[in-house]
Amino acid sequence: MASMYFLFLLSILIIPVLILVILTIILKPRTTKIPIKGRHVFITGGSSGIGYALAHEAASQGARVSILARNVDKLEEACNSIRLSTGIDVSVFSVDVRNFDDVKKAINEADPIDVLICNQGVFIPEEFNKQEVDTIKFMMDVNLMGTFHLIKAVLPSMKSRKDRGPCSIALMSSQAGQVGIYGYAAYAASKFGLRGLAESLQQEVISDNIHISLIFPPDTETPGLAEENKTKPEITSIIAASSGAKKADEVAITALNGIKSGSFIIPCNFDGLLLSLATAGMSPQRSPAMALLEVATTSILRFVGFFYLWNWYASIEKWNAQKIRT
Ligand SMILES: NC(=O)C1=CN([C@@H]2O[C@H](COP(=O)(O)OP(=O)(O)OC[C@H]3O[C@@H](n4cnc5c(N)ncnc54)[C@H](OP(=O)(O)O)[C@@H]3O)[C@@H](O)[C@H]2O)C=CC1
Ligand SMILES: CCCCCCCCCCCCCCCC(=O)[C@@H](N)CO
């Protein structure tokens, strides 16, 4: 009896260790470190919110920083306040990412880029049925096509530079890029699109020592969110509240740590970690410990996920019933 018990214990210990050993041998791409000190970090949407917080944090950590956005006044303001608190001068580029020629021009004028963070984004939540085609196109153009433009402009020089360390291209997605949410049809499509881009591109640029990261923040306190909240359907806010809100500085620090450790998927809070495990799919995972966690939790998290969906659909039913009564 005692030996049976011992065997049982041994097997539950040995199986995870065995899986961990196998994972450590087979995981590709391998773990990497991407230093940012003294290197050039180029952040789009760097004049506001998460992008500004990223620019500020990267500058504090000794990176050379450039920011790109449309509005010149906001860019200057961001530049001044980073100079005031860090003493570092940030380069600014006033460009609309929807214009490929302008994006190319800015990137060719800038110093060679070591870390590109495609963070620009617009979000206008609204029931799909009510949303104008122009609004849908606007989100797809800025969030998805804008990111294609940036990467297309950066890759030739990033690939051809020989005298450099590992480079990174990080894309700002959203938890709405991992699960579709009421009111986010177009926004979620633009953010899910980034994942297909990221997974494919990583396979193409791994031989150039270029590493892709995808960042998945929850609701984050930014000027953009304040603006979004003015018109957001109430049910969208209720569902989004399943994952707690974060401050822009916290998201920036988590994102930068993820980029520096070459993580492909970067969740930004605990719910985000659960969501990333539940939606691991076929994304690369460099960390054997995280890969083991994915193997161990995916099926149970699928079960947990059904409770979230149950809760969301119940809220939607209640909300629709209320609308009919009033
Ligand atoms: N805040 C949140 O709750 C969450 C945000 N995200 C994502 O994080 C990113 C940043 O969001 P957040 O900080 O809230 O947004 P903000 O609205 O605060 O900032 C957006 C930035 O993007 C720039 N930008 C917008 N459109 C363009 C364009 N066409 N060309 C160039 N730059 C542009 C803006 O400058 P300008 O207008 O001058 O061009 C600004 O610098 C977005 O991709 C968003 O989808 C993800 C999850 C949650
Ligand atoms: C096992 C499963 C665990 C599941 C946890 C699920 C939590 C999902 C919440 C989704 C929130 C979406 C927020 C989008 C924020 C955003 O991008 C906008 N504010 C625009 O900026």
XYZ file of C-alpha atoms and ligand atoms in Angstrom:
395
model
C 0.000 0.000 0.000
C 2.723 2.402 1.057
C 4.675 1.640 -2.102
C 1.594 2.348 -4.250
C 1.269 5.723 -2.558
C 4.947 6.400 -3.137
C 4.656 5.447 -6.820
C 1.639 7.729 -7.217
C 3.493 10.648 -5.645
C 6.541 9.968 -7.773
C 4.513 9.947 -10.981
C 2.803 13.258 -10.298
C 6.197 14.766 -9.583
C 8.010 13.097 -12.418
C 5.530 13.848 -15.208
C 5.759 17.661 -14.917
C 9.540 17.485 -14.582
C 9.715 15.277 -17.654
C 7.468 17.639 -19.633
C 9.597 20.582 -18.473
C 12.770 18.847 -19.646
C 11.212 18.063 -23.032
C 9.974 21.645 -23.380
C 13.380 23.033 -22.464
C 14.897 20.954 -25.268
C 12.344 21.659 -28.010
C 11.143 25.252 -27.458
C 12.003 27.568 -30.334
C 12.711 30.421 -30.689
C 14.967 30.262 -27.640
C 14.951 32.824 -24.834
C 16.782 36.047 -25.518
C 17.552 39.385 -23.907
C 17.009 42.694 -25.682
C 18.889 45.521 -23.973
C 17.512 49.048 -24.347
C 20.162 51.105 -22.540
C 21.911 53.343 -25.080
C 19.789 51.898 -27.887
C 17.189 53.612 -30.065
C 13.568 52.943 -29.088
C 10.998 54.325 -31.557
C 7.462 54.595 -30.162
C 4.404 55.450 -32.235
C 1.500 57.093 -30.446
C 4.187 58.265 -28.028
C 2.565 61.629 -27.321
C -0.250 60.297 -25.125
C -1.335 57.549 -22.732
C 0.482 54.214 -22.877
C 2.868 55.395 -25.616
C 3.879 58.437 -23.599
C 4.399 56.266 -20.495
C 6.554 53.905 -22.587
C 8.630 56.816 -23.921
C 9.105 58.194 -20.414
C 10.074 54.799 -18.981
C 12.451 53.936 -21.843
C 14.155 57.342 -21.497
C 14.492 56.822 -17.715
C 16.170 53.489 -18.428
C 18.769 55.182 -20.606
C 17.379 54.499 -24.076
C 17.501 57.019 -26.918
C 13.841 57.645 -27.643
C 11.815 58.889 -30.622
C 8.063 59.362 -30.641
C 5.709 59.596 -33.608
C 2.102 60.870 -33.725
C 0.024 63.318 -35.775
C -0.521 66.341 -33.527
C 2.621 68.536 -33.289
C 1.551 70.364 -30.123
C 0.958 67.136 -28.226
C 4.329 65.809 -29.427
C 6.119 68.952 -28.208
C 4.310 68.814 -24.890
C 5.314 65.163 -24.389
C 8.893 65.952 -25.361
C 9.066 68.857 -22.885
C 7.688 66.914 -19.974
C 10.064 63.970 -20.591
C 12.968 66.440 -20.734
C 11.811 68.043 -17.464
C 11.668 64.796 -15.521
C 14.558 62.832 -17.069
C 16.781 65.484 -18.650
C 16.658 63.478 -21.884
C 15.784 64.913 -25.285
C 13.306 62.858 -27.258
C 13.088 63.173 -31.072
C 9.623 63.794 -32.463
C 8.018 62.922 -35.812
C 4.670 64.341 -36.847
C 3.241 61.692 -39.158
C -0.059 59.944 -39.811
C 0.668 56.195 -39.904
C -1.992 55.816 -42.613
C 0.344 57.500 -45.100
C 3.042 54.984 -46.101
C 5.268 57.521 -47.867
C 5.330 59.798 -44.815
C 6.049 56.835 -42.520
C 8.976 55.757 -44.743
C 10.348 59.292 -44.828
C 10.256 59.649 -41.032
C 11.851 56.268 -40.409
C 14.603 56.900 -42.944
C 15.331 60.291 -41.360
C 15.482 58.799 -37.861
C 18.575 57.084 -36.419
C 18.670 53.322 -37.015
C 15.973 51.722 -34.851
C 16.728 48.924 -32.375
C 13.272 48.636 -30.831
C 10.121 49.635 -32.721
C 6.955 49.852 -30.631
C 3.835 50.148 -32.820
C 1.494 51.552 -30.205
C -0.651 54.050 -32.144
C -4.301 53.161 -31.944
C -7.854 54.440 -32.178
C -10.909 52.875 -30.558
C -14.526 53.779 -31.120
C -16.773 51.148 -29.530
C -20.266 50.966 -30.981
C -22.724 48.252 -32.006
C -21.599 46.956 -35.384
C -25.039 47.564 -36.820
C -24.833 51.261 -35.931
C -21.198 51.796 -36.894
C -20.468 53.619 -40.155
C -18.231 51.879 -42.680
C -15.894 54.901 -42.534
C -15.434 54.430 -38.782
C -14.672 50.731 -39.243
C -12.173 51.571 -41.969
C -10.584 54.254 -39.779
C -9.814 51.722 -37.020
C -8.523 49.110 -39.468
C -6.346 51.712 -41.227
C -4.735 53.214 -38.127
C -4.430 50.084 -35.972
C -3.692 47.392 -38.549
C -2.554 48.996 -41.823
C -0.593 51.652 -39.890
C 1.353 48.876 -38.198
C 2.030 47.180 -41.555
C 3.345 50.509 -42.870
C 5.674 50.964 -39.911
C 7.139 47.469 -40.079
C 7.480 47.627 -43.853
C 9.415 50.892 -43.487
C 11.668 49.666 -40.698
C 12.546 46.134 -41.829
C 14.960 46.786 -44.741
C 17.410 48.774 -42.609
C 16.886 46.644 -39.497
C 17.642 43.487 -41.485
C 20.669 44.882 -43.300
C 22.487 46.370 -40.281
C 25.250 44.003 -39.292
C 26.758 45.900 -36.353
C 23.863 45.562 -33.951
C 22.507 43.441 -31.123
C 19.104 41.749 -31.058
C 16.257 43.987 -32.257
C 12.613 44.022 -31.288
C 9.337 44.896 -32.986
C 6.535 45.185 -30.432
C 2.869 45.540 -31.348
C 0.283 47.051 -29.002
C -2.762 44.825 -29.135
C -5.418 44.708 -26.378
C -7.289 42.055 -24.415
C -9.902 42.771 -27.110
C -7.312 41.233 -29.457
C -7.615 37.943 -27.546
C -11.391 37.767 -27.117
C -14.157 39.547 -29.021
C -16.271 41.890 -26.908
C -19.716 43.491 -27.527
C -19.143 46.873 -29.197
C -15.611 46.069 -30.379
C -16.288 44.268 -33.699
C -14.024 46.526 -35.761
C -11.538 47.310 -32.987
C -11.153 43.625 -32.057
C -10.723 42.697 -35.728
C -7.900 45.236 -36.048
C -6.207 43.868 -32.905
C -6.727 40.157 -33.735
C -5.164 40.993 -37.110
C -1.968 42.050 -35.366
C -1.588 38.525 -33.977
C -1.602 36.917 -37.419
C 0.942 39.482 -38.547
C 3.117 38.878 -35.477
C 3.099 35.063 -35.642
C 3.923 34.998 -39.358
C 6.530 37.740 -39.189
C 8.371 36.120 -36.265
C 9.084 33.064 -38.433
C 10.425 35.290 -41.207
C 12.710 37.517 -39.129
C 14.053 35.092 -36.521
C 17.159 34.503 -38.671
C 17.826 38.266 -38.582
C 17.878 38.256 -34.764
C 14.640 40.281 -34.707
C 12.143 39.406 -31.995
C 8.421 40.143 -32.034
C 6.303 40.981 -28.983
C 2.534 41.363 -28.710
C 1.230 43.393 -25.772
C -2.274 42.745 -24.409
C -3.365 45.481 -21.940
C -6.749 45.600 -20.199
C -8.615 48.945 -19.889
C -5.867 51.452 -19.106
C -6.298 54.984 -17.745
C -5.296 57.236 -20.647
C -6.693 60.290 -22.459
C -7.849 57.824 -25.121
C -9.873 55.784 -22.612
C -11.440 58.948 -21.137
C -12.548 59.911 -24.653
C -13.762 56.376 -25.401
C -15.832 56.261 -22.200
C -17.936 59.226 -23.362
C -19.690 57.109 -25.997
C -18.969 53.498 -24.960
C -22.067 51.250 -24.766
C -22.647 50.459 -21.081
C -22.572 46.719 -21.753
C -19.082 47.064 -23.280
C -17.840 48.647 -20.042
C -19.526 45.932 -17.962
C -17.855 43.124 -19.918
C -14.487 44.897 -20.077
C -14.615 45.283 -16.279
C -14.088 41.474 -16.072
C -10.450 42.479 -16.225
C -9.428 45.242 -13.791
C -8.199 48.620 -15.075
C -4.523 49.576 -15.029
C -2.537 52.795 -14.992
C -0.562 53.704 -18.120
C 2.741 53.677 -16.168
C 2.114 50.131 -14.908
C 1.299 48.875 -18.402
C 4.421 50.610 -19.760
C 6.717 48.955 -17.203
C 5.208 45.488 -17.792
C 5.381 45.968 -21.556
C 8.998 47.125 -21.495
C 10.044 44.220 -19.244
C 8.327 41.823 -21.650
C 10.063 43.384 -24.641
C 13.461 43.245 -22.928
C 13.014 39.554 -22.132
C 11.915 38.848 -25.705
C 8.463 37.555 -24.677
C 6.176 36.941 -27.641
C 2.950 37.322 -25.628
C 2.910 40.029 -22.933
C -0.138 40.032 -20.611
C -0.455 43.071 -18.333
C -2.408 41.865 -15.277
C -3.534 38.632 -13.603
C -6.749 38.282 -15.658
C -4.607 39.013 -18.674
C -2.321 36.129 -17.725
C -5.333 33.775 -17.481
C -6.632 35.054 -20.818
C -3.210 34.548 -22.434
C -3.028 30.981 -21.103
C -6.581 30.278 -22.319
C -5.779 31.664 -25.786
C -2.203 30.398 -26.147
C -3.094 28.840 -29.520
C 0.007 28.249 -31.670
C 1.985 31.299 -30.588
C 5.649 30.755 -29.793
C 6.561 30.545 -26.118
C 10.217 30.974 -25.226
C 9.984 30.326 -21.495
C 9.892 26.621 -20.528
C 8.161 27.478 -17.224
C 5.431 29.435 -19.010
C 5.092 26.696 -21.633
C 4.603 24.132 -18.834
C 1.967 26.380 -17.275
C 0.181 26.557 -20.650
C 0.264 22.771 -21.021
C -1.058 22.297 -17.487
C -3.815 24.930 -17.449
C -5.258 25.262 -20.951
C -8.098 22.755 -20.592
C -9.157 23.874 -17.128
C -9.064 27.513 -18.253
C -11.314 26.625 -21.184
C -13.786 25.416 -18.540
C -13.353 28.622 -16.496
C -13.794 30.638 -19.708
C -17.302 29.206 -20.176
C -18.287 30.804 -16.859
C -17.079 34.170 -18.104
C -19.062 33.723 -21.331
C -22.121 32.617 -19.338
C -21.821 35.776 -17.243
C -21.343 38.040 -20.285
C -24.300 36.595 -22.199
C -26.452 36.854 -19.047
C -25.505 40.559 -18.745
C -26.356 41.073 -22.415
C -29.752 39.362 -21.995
C -30.522 41.508 -18.952
C -29.425 44.642 -20.770
C -31.545 43.854 -23.839
C -34.596 43.061 -21.682
C -34.175 46.399 -19.880
C -33.920 48.262 -23.174
C -37.201 46.766 -24.374
C -38.979 47.799 -21.158
C -37.739 51.401 -21.217
N -6.343 52.731 -22.985
C -6.812 51.494 -23.035
O -7.782 51.145 -22.336
C -6.168 50.482 -23.909
C -5.396 50.834 -25.010
N -4.848 49.863 -25.816
C -4.057 50.209 -26.984
O -2.943 50.971 -26.571
C -2.603 51.919 -27.583
C -2.517 53.303 -26.966
O -3.750 53.626 -26.380
P -3.935 54.904 -25.446
O -2.666 55.267 -24.833
O -5.122 54.644 -24.612
O -4.365 55.977 -26.560
P -4.354 57.585 -26.608
O -5.560 57.965 -27.384
O -4.163 58.168 -25.264
O -3.048 57.853 -27.508
C -3.018 57.423 -28.829
C -1.731 57.847 -29.481
O -1.725 57.396 -30.848
C -1.519 58.505 -31.712
N -2.212 58.287 -32.982
C -3.538 58.087 -33.170
N -3.824 57.977 -34.470
C -2.655 58.096 -35.135
C -2.290 58.082 -36.509
N -3.212 57.940 -37.480
N -0.985 58.232 -36.844
C -0.056 58.397 -35.886
N -0.336 58.427 -34.566
C -1.622 58.288 -34.195
C -2.064 59.695 -30.911
O -1.556 60.946 -31.316
P -2.301 61.883 -32.430
O -3.767 61.815 -32.150
O -1.694 63.223 -32.266
O -1.947 61.267 -33.740
C -1.579 59.353 -29.524
O -0.215 59.680 -29.389
C -3.652 51.779 -28.669
O -3.145 50.959 -29.690
C -4.808 51.099 -27.960
O -5.590 50.355 -28.846
C -5.012 48.534 -25.534
C -5.753 48.136 -24.465
C -6.380 49.077 -23.581
C -10.069 32.018 -18.414
C -10.425 33.235 -18.950
C -10.091 34.481 -18.194
C -10.762 35.576 -18.849
C -10.578 36.962 -18.363
C -11.257 37.767 -19.400
C -11.252 39.213 -19.261
C -11.591 39.818 -20.605
C -11.807 41.268 -20.556
C -11.666 41.903 -21.897
C -11.435 43.360 -21.765
C -11.183 44.064 -23.046
C -10.655 45.437 -22.764
C -10.278 46.168 -23.993
C -9.624 47.468 -23.648
C -9.349 48.283 -24.835
O -8.595 47.943 -25.682
C -10.143 49.534 -24.935
N -10.166 50.269 -23.723
C -9.671 50.387 -26.022
O -8.593 51.045 -25.634
